[in-house]
């Protein structure tokens, strides 16, 4: 029988490369190298320019030449509860770009008007040069946030969550497209370094192992502070009890914050009025995971300028005390098949005079001086609803695009009569359709190029 040899001991066959192929491959390699080098140099040049612009902006803020974005948020009524020292937060936001994010769990197949408020705060930060992230809770929606609830959420099937994610992703993409158009309309700078991204936390939570979660987070968290949270007490004492998944929900939301902080340089979380406890818990989670890094070269810096922080927006109610965004007990949706654009326009046309100025500050990007002028015109003859028309038009421009907003304004005039404000009679020069035209994608590098 012939002896058997392993394949590794068989002699290698010699090969002769074609001279033409070798030359071609060498030329292609050199061309690729030059392209890569050019891209790298172009990127570094943009980063350097972004740093210079931010230093100039920081100096102007310090000298009082331009407003600090935090002052803008406070003046317009966005800031309710703050997790962190306000003076330090303002200084951090002056000297560097801080990424900020707003998250939404796709527990329904559409956003509603109440969801817009924290996103408006995020848009203002983006207008002023800070990177912005909108986060879909594809994983956390499967657990359910127990905040403010006495009864646990019904279980959702994977197909339901997938459908909800798809529809809300479309709404957020369309929202960003129209907000970008409004940014240009009101003359805010197109800042390359102010990145924006639309992400799904299932990307990283779906890969998180129990071992890593326990080693880096769970073993360093104490039950006492978690059990003392008002959400836990109410659900345990007055509700249907709390599952382990619901109890751990703030930890998973905190892991989101850590991931965005670690990978994209995001330092700020913005949430609804009921999310302050989750934001505080998220900051604690971030710090615990940051300190648990064993590899010295992978540890994140811990100086005051690198500290995470966050804030909540206020709970809005109408003049009757009902939660804003509800109409006859039903949510006012941002899906045209659930709440038509005409109905959305009418919802803002019905806002009372007492709440009108506040809503113009919160739901539009109009300068304060312009809002004051509109309110002065409105008070001359409230029956013309001048302020309401401006409010409804701006909100629909953000949600559906300025062309659709103009159509609904004209439809409202046709049905109910009256005169539209002059500014609403003609479409804006660069109106956007209701469909998004530019995709949003996460960047693989830090959102803070400086």
CSV table of C-alpha atoms in Angstrom, one decimal:
chain,number,residue,atom,x,y,z
A,1,UNK,CA,0.0,0.0,0.0
A,2,UNK,CA,1.4,3.4,-0.9
A,3,UNK,CA,2.3,5.5,2.1
A,4,UNK,CA,-0.1,8.4,3.0
A,5,UNK,CA,1.4,11.9,3.3
A,6,UNK,CA,-0.3,14.9,4.9
A,7,UNK,CA,-1.2,17.6,2.4
A,8,UNK,CA,1.2,19.9,4.2
A,9,UNK,CA,4.1,17.8,3.2
A,10,UNK,CA,3.3,17.7,-0.5
A,11,UNK,CA,5.6,19.8,-2.6
A,12,UNK,CA,4.2,23.2,-3.6
A,13,UNK,CA,3.8,23.8,-7.3
A,14,UNK,CA,5.7,26.8,-8.5
A,15,UNK,CA,3.8,29.6,-10.1
A,16,UNK,CA,4.8,32.2,-12.6
A,17,UNK,CA,2.9,35.5,-12.6
A,18,UNK,CA,2.0,37.1,-15.9
A,19,UNK,CA,4.1,40.3,-16.3
A,20,UNK,CA,1.1,42.2,-17.6
A,21,UNK,CA,-1.1,41.2,-14.6
A,22,UNK,CA,1.6,42.0,-12.1
A,23,UNK,CA,2.0,45.5,-13.6
A,24,UNK,CA,-1.7,46.0,-13.7
A,25,UNK,CA,-2.1,45.0,-10.1
A,26,UNK,CA,0.7,47.2,-9.0
A,27,UNK,CA,-0.8,50.2,-10.8
A,28,UNK,CA,-4.2,49.5,-9.2
A,29,UNK,CA,-2.7,49.2,-5.8
A,30,UNK,CA,-0.8,52.5,-6.1
A,31,UNK,CA,-4.0,54.2,-7.4
A,32,UNK,CA,-6.0,52.8,-4.4
A,33,UNK,CA,-3.3,54.0,-2.0
A,34,UNK,CA,-3.4,57.5,-3.5
A,35,UNK,CA,-7.2,57.6,-3.2
A,36,UNK,CA,-7.1,56.4,0.4
A,37,UNK,CA,-4.4,58.9,1.2
A,38,UNK,CA,-6.4,61.7,-0.5
A,39,UNK,CA,-9.5,60.7,1.5
A,40,UNK,CA,-7.6,60.7,4.7
A,41,UNK,CA,-6.1,64.1,4.1
A,42,UNK,CA,-9.5,65.5,3.1
A,43,UNK,CA,-11.1,64.1,6.2
A,44,UNK,CA,-8.3,65.5,8.5
A,45,UNK,CA,-8.6,68.9,6.8
A,46,UNK,CA,-12.3,68.9,7.5
A,47,UNK,CA,-11.7,67.9,11.1
A,48,UNK,CA,-9.2,70.7,11.5
A,49,UNK,CA,-11.6,73.2,10.0
A,50,UNK,CA,-14.3,72.0,12.3
A,51,UNK,CA,-12.1,72.5,15.3
A,52,UNK,CA,-11.2,76.0,14.2
A,53,UNK,CA,-14.8,76.9,13.7
A,54,UNK,CA,-15.7,75.6,17.2
A,55,UNK,CA,-12.9,77.6,18.9
A,56,UNK,CA,-14.2,80.7,17.2
A,57,UNK,CA,-17.7,79.9,18.3
A,58,UNK,CA,-16.6,79.3,21.8
A,59,UNK,CA,-14.9,82.7,21.9
A,60,UNK,CA,-18.0,84.4,20.6
A,61,UNK,CA,-20.2,82.7,23.2
A,62,UNK,CA,-17.8,83.8,26.0
A,63,UNK,CA,-17.7,87.4,24.8
A,64,UNK,CA,-21.5,87.4,24.5
A,65,UNK,CA,-21.5,87.9,20.8
A,66,UNK,CA,-23.7,84.9,20.2
A,67,UNK,CA,-26.1,83.0,22.5
A,68,UNK,CA,-25.2,79.8,24.3
A,69,UNK,CA,-27.5,77.0,23.1
A,70,UNK,CA,-28.3,76.1,26.7
A,71,UNK,CA,-29.6,79.7,27.2
A,72,UNK,CA,-31.7,79.2,24.0
A,73,UNK,CA,-33.2,76.0,25.4
A,74,UNK,CA,-34.0,77.7,28.7
A,75,UNK,CA,-35.5,80.8,27.1
A,76,UNK,CA,-37.8,78.7,24.9
A,77,UNK,CA,-38.9,76.5,27.8
A,78,UNK,CA,-37.3,73.2,27.1
A,79,UNK,CA,-35.4,72.5,30.3
A,80,UNK,CA,-37.3,70.9,33.2
A,81,UNK,CA,-35.0,68.7,35.4
A,82,UNK,CA,-31.3,68.6,34.9
A,83,UNK,CA,-29.0,65.6,35.8
A,84,UNK,CA,-25.7,67.4,36.4
A,85,UNK,CA,-24.3,70.8,37.3
A,86,UNK,CA,-25.7,73.4,35.0
A,87,UNK,CA,-22.6,75.7,35.1
A,88,UNK,CA,-20.4,72.8,34.2
A,89,UNK,CA,-22.7,71.6,31.5
A,90,UNK,CA,-22.7,75.0,29.9
A,91,UNK,CA,-18.9,75.2,30.0
A,92,UNK,CA,-18.6,71.7,28.5
A,93,UNK,CA,-21.0,72.6,25.7
A,94,UNK,CA,-19.1,75.8,25.1
A,95,UNK,CA,-15.6,74.3,24.7
A,96,UNK,CA,-16.5,71.1,22.8
A,97,UNK,CA,-19.2,69.5,20.7
A,98,UNK,CA,-21.2,67.1,22.9
A,99,UNK,CA,-23.2,64.5,21.2
A,100,UNK,CA,-26.8,64.3,22.4
A,101,UNK,CA,-29.5,61.7,21.9
A,102,UNK,CA,-33.2,61.1,22.2
A,103,UNK,CA,-34.6,57.6,22.3
A,104,UNK,CA,-38.0,56.2,21.5
A,105,UNK,CA,-39.3,52.7,22.0
A,106,UNK,CA,-41.4,51.5,19.1
A,107,UNK,CA,-44.3,50.2,21.2
A,108,UNK,CA,-46.8,51.8,18.8
A,109,UNK,CA,-46.7,52.0,15.0
A,110,UNK,CA,-46.5,55.8,15.0
A,111,UNK,CA,-45.1,58.7,16.9
A,112,UNK,CA,-47.6,61.3,18.2
A,113,UNK,CA,-47.4,65.1,18.8
A,114,UNK,CA,-46.2,64.6,22.4
A,115,UNK,CA,-43.0,62.9,21.1
A,116,UNK,CA,-41.9,66.0,19.2
A,117,UNK,CA,-40.9,68.0,22.3
A,118,UNK,CA,-37.6,66.2,23.2
A,119,UNK,CA,-36.8,66.0,19.5
A,120,UNK,CA,-37.2,69.7,19.2
A,121,UNK,CA,-34.6,70.2,21.9
A,122,UNK,CA,-32.3,67.8,20.0
A,123,UNK,CA,-32.8,69.8,16.8
A,124,UNK,CA,-31.9,73.0,18.5
A,125,UNK,CA,-28.6,71.4,19.7
A,126,UNK,CA,-27.9,70.3,16.1
A,127,UNK,CA,-28.6,73.7,14.8
A,128,UNK,CA,-25.9,75.0,17.1
A,129,UNK,CA,-23.3,72.6,15.9
A,130,UNK,CA,-23.7,69.6,18.3
A,131,UNK,CA,-23.9,66.1,16.9
A,132,UNK,CA,-27.4,64.5,17.3
A,133,UNK,CA,-28.6,60.9,17.5
A,134,UNK,CA,-32.1,59.6,17.3
A,135,UNK,CA,-32.3,56.1,18.8
A,136,UNK,CA,-35.0,53.5,18.2
A,137,UNK,CA,-35.4,51.0,21.0
A,138,UNK,CA,-35.7,47.9,19.0
A,139,UNK,CA,-34.5,45.8,21.9
A,140,UNK,CA,-35.9,47.7,24.9
A,141,UNK,CA,-39.3,47.8,23.3
A,142,UNK,CA,-39.4,44.0,23.8
A,143,UNK,CA,-39.1,44.5,27.6
A,144,UNK,CA,-41.2,47.6,28.1
A,145,UNK,CA,-40.5,50.7,30.1
A,146,UNK,CA,-42.4,50.5,33.4
A,147,UNK,CA,-42.1,54.2,34.1
A,148,UNK,CA,-45.4,55.7,35.1
A,149,UNK,CA,-47.3,52.4,34.7
A,150,UNK,CA,-49.2,50.2,37.2
A,151,UNK,CA,-49.8,47.5,34.7
A,152,UNK,CA,-47.2,45.8,32.6
A,153,UNK,CA,-47.3,46.2,28.8
A,154,UNK,CA,-48.7,43.5,26.7
A,155,UNK,CA,-46.2,41.2,25.0
A,156,UNK,CA,-45.4,42.2,21.4
A,157,UNK,CA,-44.6,39.8,18.7
A,158,UNK,CA,-41.4,40.2,16.6
A,159,UNK,CA,-43.5,41.0,13.5
A,160,UNK,CA,-45.3,43.8,15.4
A,161,UNK,CA,-42.1,45.3,16.6
A,162,UNK,CA,-40.5,45.1,13.1
A,163,UNK,CA,-43.6,46.8,11.7
A,164,UNK,CA,-43.4,49.6,14.3
A,165,UNK,CA,-39.7,50.1,13.8
A,166,UNK,CA,-40.1,50.4,10.0
A,167,UNK,CA,-42.9,53.0,10.3
A,168,UNK,CA,-41.2,55.1,13.0
A,169,UNK,CA,-37.9,54.9,11.2
A,170,UNK,CA,-39.6,56.4,8.1
A,171,UNK,CA,-41.2,59.1,10.2
A,172,UNK,CA,-37.9,60.0,11.9
A,173,UNK,CA,-36.1,60.1,8.5
A,174,UNK,CA,-38.8,62.3,7.0
A,175,UNK,CA,-38.7,64.5,10.1
A,176,UNK,CA,-34.9,65.0,9.8
A,177,UNK,CA,-35.2,65.8,6.1
A,178,UNK,CA,-37.7,68.6,6.8
A,179,UNK,CA,-35.8,69.9,9.8
A,180,UNK,CA,-32.7,70.2,7.6
A,181,UNK,CA,-34.8,72.3,5.2
A,182,UNK,CA,-36.1,74.5,8.1
A,183,UNK,CA,-32.5,74.9,9.3
A,184,UNK,CA,-31.7,76.5,6.0
A,185,UNK,CA,-34.9,78.5,6.0
A,186,UNK,CA,-33.9,80.2,9.3
A,187,UNK,CA,-30.3,80.7,8.3
A,188,UNK,CA,-28.4,78.3,10.5
A,189,UNK,CA,-24.9,77.2,9.4
A,190,UNK,CA,-24.4,74.0,7.6
A,191,UNK,CA,-21.8,72.5,9.8
A,192,UNK,CA,-20.1,69.4,8.5
A,193,UNK,CA,-18.9,68.4,12.0
A,194,UNK,CA,-22.4,68.4,13.4
A,195,UNK,CA,-23.2,64.8,12.5
A,196,UNK,CA,-26.6,63.2,12.8
A,197,UNK,CA,-27.5,59.5,13.0
A,198,UNK,CA,-30.6,57.3,13.3
A,199,UNK,CA,-29.8,54.1,15.2
A,200,UNK,CA,-31.4,51.0,16.6
A,201,UNK,CA,-30.2,49.7,19.9
A,202,UNK,CA,-30.9,46.1,18.8
A,203,UNK,CA,-27.6,46.5,17.0
A,204,UNK,CA,-25.6,46.2,20.2
A,205,UNK,CA,-28.1,45.0,22.8
A,206,UNK,CA,-28.8,42.0,20.6
A,207,UNK,CA,-25.2,41.0,20.9
A,208,UNK,CA,-24.7,41.7,24.6
A,209,UNK,CA,-24.1,38.5,26.5
A,210,UNK,CA,-25.2,37.8,30.0
A,211,UNK,CA,-21.6,37.3,31.0
A,212,UNK,CA,-20.5,40.7,29.8
A,213,UNK,CA,-23.6,42.4,31.3
A,214,UNK,CA,-23.0,40.8,34.7
A,215,UNK,CA,-19.2,41.3,34.7
A,216,UNK,CA,-19.1,44.9,33.7
A,217,UNK,CA,-22.4,46.2,35.1
A,218,UNK,CA,-24.5,44.0,37.3
A,219,UNK,CA,-21.8,43.1,39.8
A,220,UNK,CA,-21.1,46.7,40.5
A,221,UNK,CA,-24.7,47.9,40.8
A,222,UNK,CA,-26.4,48.0,44.3
A,223,UNK,CA,-30.0,47.0,44.7
A,224,UNK,CA,-30.8,49.6,47.4
A,225,UNK,CA,-30.9,52.7,45.1
A,226,UNK,CA,-32.8,50.7,42.5
A,227,UNK,CA,-35.4,49.5,44.9
A,228,UNK,CA,-36.0,53.0,46.2
A,229,UNK,CA,-37.0,54.4,42.8
A,230,UNK,CA,-40.6,55.7,42.8
A,231,UNK,CA,-41.5,53.6,39.7
A,232,UNK,CA,-40.5,50.4,41.5
A,233,UNK,CA,-42.4,51.3,44.7
A,234,UNK,CA,-45.6,52.2,42.9
A,235,UNK,CA,-45.7,49.2,40.6
A,236,UNK,CA,-44.9,46.8,43.5
A,237,UNK,CA,-47.4,48.4,46.0
A,238,UNK,CA,-50.2,49.5,43.8
A,239,UNK,CA,-49.7,47.7,40.5
A,240,UNK,CA,-49.4,44.2,39.2
A,241,UNK,CA,-45.8,43.7,40.5
A,242,UNK,CA,-42.6,44.2,38.6
A,243,UNK,CA,-40.8,41.6,36.5
A,244,UNK,CA,-37.1,41.2,36.5
A,245,UNK,CA,-37.0,42.5,32.9
A,246,UNK,CA,-38.9,45.7,33.9
A,247,UNK,CA,-36.6,46.1,36.9
A,248,UNK,CA,-33.5,45.9,34.7
A,249,UNK,CA,-35.0,48.3,32.0
A,250,UNK,CA,-33.1,51.4,33.3
A,251,UNK,CA,-29.8,49.3,33.2
A,252,UNK,CA,-30.4,48.5,29.5
A,253,UNK,CA,-31.3,52.0,28.7
A,254,UNK,CA,-28.1,53.0,30.6
A,255,UNK,CA,-26.1,50.6,28.5
A,256,UNK,CA,-27.4,52.5,25.4
A,257,UNK,CA,-26.0,55.6,26.9
A,258,UNK,CA,-22.7,53.9,27.5
A,259,UNK,CA,-22.5,52.5,24.0
A,260,UNK,CA,-23.2,55.9,22.4
A,261,UNK,CA,-20.7,57.6,24.8
A,262,UNK,CA,-18.0,55.0,24.1
A,263,UNK,CA,-18.5,54.7,20.3
A,264,UNK,CA,-19.8,58.1,19.2
A,265,UNK,CA,-18.7,60.5,22.0
A,266,UNK,CA,-22.3,61.2,23.1
A,267,UNK,CA,-22.4,62.9,26.5
A,268,UNK,CA,-26.1,64.1,26.8
A,269,UNK,CA,-29.4,62.3,27.0
A,270,UNK,CA,-32.7,64.2,26.5
A,271,UNK,CA,-35.9,62.6,27.7
A,272,UNK,CA,-39.6,63.3,28.3
A,273,UNK,CA,-40.8,64.6,31.6
A,274,UNK,CA,-41.2,61.2,33.1
A,275,UNK,CA,-37.7,60.0,32.1
A,276,UNK,CA,-35.5,61.8,34.7
A,277,UNK,CA,-35.1,58.6,36.8
A,278,UNK,CA,-34.0,56.6,33.8
A,279,UNK,CA,-31.6,59.4,32.8
A,280,UNK,CA,-30.0,59.5,36.3
A,281,UNK,CA,-29.8,55.7,36.3
A,282,UNK,CA,-28.2,55.8,32.8
A,283,UNK,CA,-25.5,58.2,34.0
A,284,UNK,CA,-24.7,55.8,36.9
A,285,UNK,CA,-24.6,52.8,34.5
A,286,UNK,CA,-22.3,54.7,32.1
A,287,UNK,CA,-19.8,55.5,34.9
A,288,UNK,CA,-19.9,52.0,36.3
A,289,UNK,CA,-19.2,50.4,32.9
A,290,UNK,CA,-16.5,53.0,32.2
A,291,UNK,CA,-14.7,52.2,35.4
A,292,UNK,CA,-14.9,48.5,34.8
A,293,UNK,CA,-12.7,48.6,31.7
A,294,UNK,CA,-9.7,46.3,32.5
A,295,UNK,CA,-7.4,47.3,29.6
A,296,UNK,CA,-5.6,50.5,30.4
A,297,UNK,CA,-5.4,51.7,26.8
A,298,UNK,CA,-9.2,51.2,26.3
A,299,UNK,CA,-10.3,53.3,29.4
A,300,UNK,CA,-12.2,56.4,28.6
A,301,UNK,CA,-11.1,59.7,30.2
A,302,UNK,CA,-12.9,60.8,33.4
A,303,UNK,CA,-12.2,64.5,33.7
A,304,UNK,CA,-15.0,66.9,34.3
A,305,UNK,CA,-15.2,67.8,30.6
A,306,UNK,CA,-16.0,64.2,29.8
A,307,UNK,CA,-18.8,63.7,32.3
A,308,UNK,CA,-22.2,62.5,31.0
A,309,UNK,CA,-25.3,64.6,31.8
A,310,UNK,CA,-28.9,65.0,30.7
A,311,UNK,CA,-32.2,66.8,31.1
A,312,UNK,CA,-35.9,66.3,30.7
A,313,UNK,CA,-38.4,68.5,28.8
A,314,UNK,CA,-41.6,69.6,30.6
A,315,UNK,CA,-44.9,67.8,30.5
A,316,UNK,CA,-47.2,69.8,28.4
A,317,UNK,CA,-50.9,70.2,29.1
A,318,UNK,CA,-53.5,72.3,27.4
A,319,UNK,CA,-55.6,75.0,28.9
A,320,UNK,CA,-58.1,72.4,30.3
A,321,UNK,CA,-55.3,70.5,32.0
A,322,UNK,CA,-55.4,67.5,29.6
A,323,UNK,CA,-52.1,66.0,28.5
A,324,UNK,CA,-50.9,67.7,25.3
A,325,UNK,CA,-51.2,65.7,22.1
A,326,UNK,CA,-54.5,64.0,23.1
A,327,UNK,CA,-57.7,64.8,21.3
A,328,UNK,CA,-60.9,63.4,22.8
A,329,UNK,CA,-58.8,60.8,24.6
A,330,UNK,CA,-56.9,59.8,21.4
A,331,UNK,CA,-53.4,60.6,20.5
A,332,UNK,CA,-52.7,63.1,17.7
A,333,UNK,CA,-50.6,60.9,15.5
A,334,UNK,CA,-47.8,61.8,13.0
A,335,UNK,CA,-49.1,59.1,10.6
A,336,UNK,CA,-51.4,60.5,8.0
A,337,UNK,CA,-53.5,57.4,7.9
A,338,UNK,CA,-54.2,57.6,11.7
A,339,UNK,CA,-54.4,61.4,12.0
A,340,UNK,CA,-54.7,63.2,8.6
A,341,UNK,CA,-52.5,66.3,8.0
A,342,UNK,CA,-55.7,68.3,7.9
A,343,UNK,CA,-56.7,67.1,11.3
A,344,UNK,CA,-53.2,67.8,12.6
A,345,UNK,CA,-53.5,71.4,11.2
A,346,UNK,CA,-56.8,71.7,12.9
A,347,UNK,CA,-55.5,70.5,16.2
A,348,UNK,CA,-53.0,73.4,16.4
A,349,UNK,CA,-55.7,75.8,15.1
A,350,UNK,CA,-57.8,75.0,18.2
A,351,UNK,CA,-55.0,75.9,20.7
A,352,UNK,CA,-56.1,78.7,23.0
A,353,UNK,CA,-54.7,82.2,23.0
A,354,UNK,CA,-53.2,81.6,26.5
A,355,UNK,CA,-51.0,78.7,25.4
A,356,UNK,CA,-50.2,80.0,21.9
A,357,UNK,CA,-46.9,81.9,22.6
A,358,UNK,CA,-45.5,79.0,24.6
A,359,UNK,CA,-46.3,76.5,21.8
A,360,UNK,CA,-44.7,78.8,19.2
A,361,UNK,CA,-41.5,78.8,21.2
A,362,UNK,CA,-41.5,75.0,21.7
A,363,UNK,CA,-42.7,73.7,18.3
A,364,UNK,CA,-41.2,76.2,15.8
A,365,UNK,CA,-37.8,77.4,15.0
A,366,UNK,CA,-38.9,81.0,14.6
A,367,UNK,CA,-36.7,83.6,16.4
A,368,UNK,CA,-38.2,85.0,19.6
A,369,UNK,CA,-38.5,88.4,18.1
A,370,UNK,CA,-40.6,87.0,15.2
A,371,UNK,CA,-42.8,85.2,17.7
A,372,UNK,CA,-43.4,88.4,19.6
A,373,UNK,CA,-44.4,90.2,16.4
A,374,UNK,CA,-46.8,87.4,15.5
A,375,UNK,CA,-48.4,87.5,18.9
A,376,UNK,CA,-48.8,91.2,18.7
A,377,UNK,CA,-50.6,90.8,15.4
A,378,UNK,CA,-52.7,88.0,16.8
A,379,UNK,CA,-53.8,90.1,19.8
A,380,UNK,CA,-55.1,92.8,17.5
A,381,UNK,CA,-57.8,90.5,16.2
A,382,UNK,CA,-57.7,87.0,17.8
A,383,UNK,CA,-60.6,85.8,15.6
A,384,UNK,CA,-58.2,85.8,12.6
A,385,UNK,CA,-56.1,83.1,14.4
A,386,UNK,CA,-52.9,84.5,12.9
A,387,UNK,CA,-50.7,82.9,15.6
A,388,UNK,CA,-52.5,79.6,15.2
A,389,UNK,CA,-51.9,79.6,11.4
A,390,UNK,CA,-48.2,80.2,11.9
A,391,UNK,CA,-48.0,77.4,14.5
A,392,UNK,CA,-49.9,74.9,12.5
A,393,UNK,CA,-48.0,75.7,9.3
A,394,UNK,CA,-44.6,75.4,11.0
A,395,UNK,CA,-45.5,72.0,12.6
A,396,UNK,CA,-46.8,70.6,9.4
A,397,UNK,CA,-43.7,71.8,7.5
A,398,UNK,CA,-41.6,69.9,10.0
A,399,UNK,CA,-43.7,66.7,9.9
A,400,UNK,CA,-44.9,66.6,6.2
A,401,UNK,CA,-42.9,69.3,4.4
A,402,UNK,CA,-43.8,72.9,3.5
A,403,UNK,CA,-45.7,72.0,0.3
A,404,UNK,CA,-48.1,69.8,2.2
A,405,UNK,CA,-48.4,72.4,5.0
A,406,UNK,CA,-49.4,75.0,2.4
A,407,UNK,CA,-52.0,72.7,0.9
A,408,UNK,CA,-53.5,72.0,4.3
A,409,UNK,CA,-53.5,75.8,5.1
A,410,UNK,CA,-55.3,76.5,1.9
A,411,UNK,CA,-57.8,73.6,2.5
A,412,UNK,CA,-58.5,75.1,6.0
A,413,UNK,CA,-59.2,78.5,4.4
A,414,UNK,CA,-61.4,76.9,1.8
A,415,UNK,CA,-63.5,75.1,4.4
A,416,UNK,CA,-63.7,77.7,7.2
A,417,UNK,CA,-63.0,81.0,5.4
A,418,UNK,CA,-60.9,83.7,6.8
A,419,UNK,CA,-57.6,85.1,5.6
A,420,UNK,CA,-54.2,83.3,5.7
A,421,UNK,CA,-51.2,85.3,6.9
A,422,UNK,CA,-49.3,86.7,4.0
A,423,UNK,CA,-46.2,84.5,4.7
A,424,UNK,CA,-48.4,81.4,4.2
A,425,UNK,CA,-49.7,82.3,0.8
A,426,UNK,CA,-46.6,81.3,-1.1
A,427,UNK,CA,-44.5,78.1,-0.7
A,428,UNK,CA,-40.9,78.5,0.5
A,429,UNK,CA,-38.4,78.5,-2.4
A,430,UNK,CA,-36.9,75.1,-1.5
A,431,UNK,CA,-39.9,73.2,-0.3
A,432,UNK,CA,-39.4,69.5,0.6
A,433,UNK,CA,-41.8,66.7,-0.1
A,434,UNK,CA,-43.3,64.5,2.6
A,435,UNK,CA,-40.9,61.7,1.6
A,436,UNK,CA,-37.3,61.7,2.8
A,437,UNK,CA,-34.6,62.0,0.1
A,438,UNK,CA,-31.4,61.7,2.1
A,439,UNK,CA,-30.6,58.7,4.2
A,440,UNK,CA,-29.4,58.9,7.8
A,441,UNK,CA,-26.5,56.6,8.7
A,442,UNK,CA,-24.3,56.1,11.7
A,443,UNK,CA,-20.7,57.1,11.4
A,444,UNK,CA,-18.0,54.7,12.3
A,445,UNK,CA,-15.9,57.3,14.1
A,446,UNK,CA,-16.6,59.6,17.0
A,447,UNK,CA,-19.3,62.2,16.4
A,448,UNK,CA,-17.0,64.7,18.0
A,449,UNK,CA,-14.2,65.3,15.4
A,450,UNK,CA,-12.4,67.7,17.8
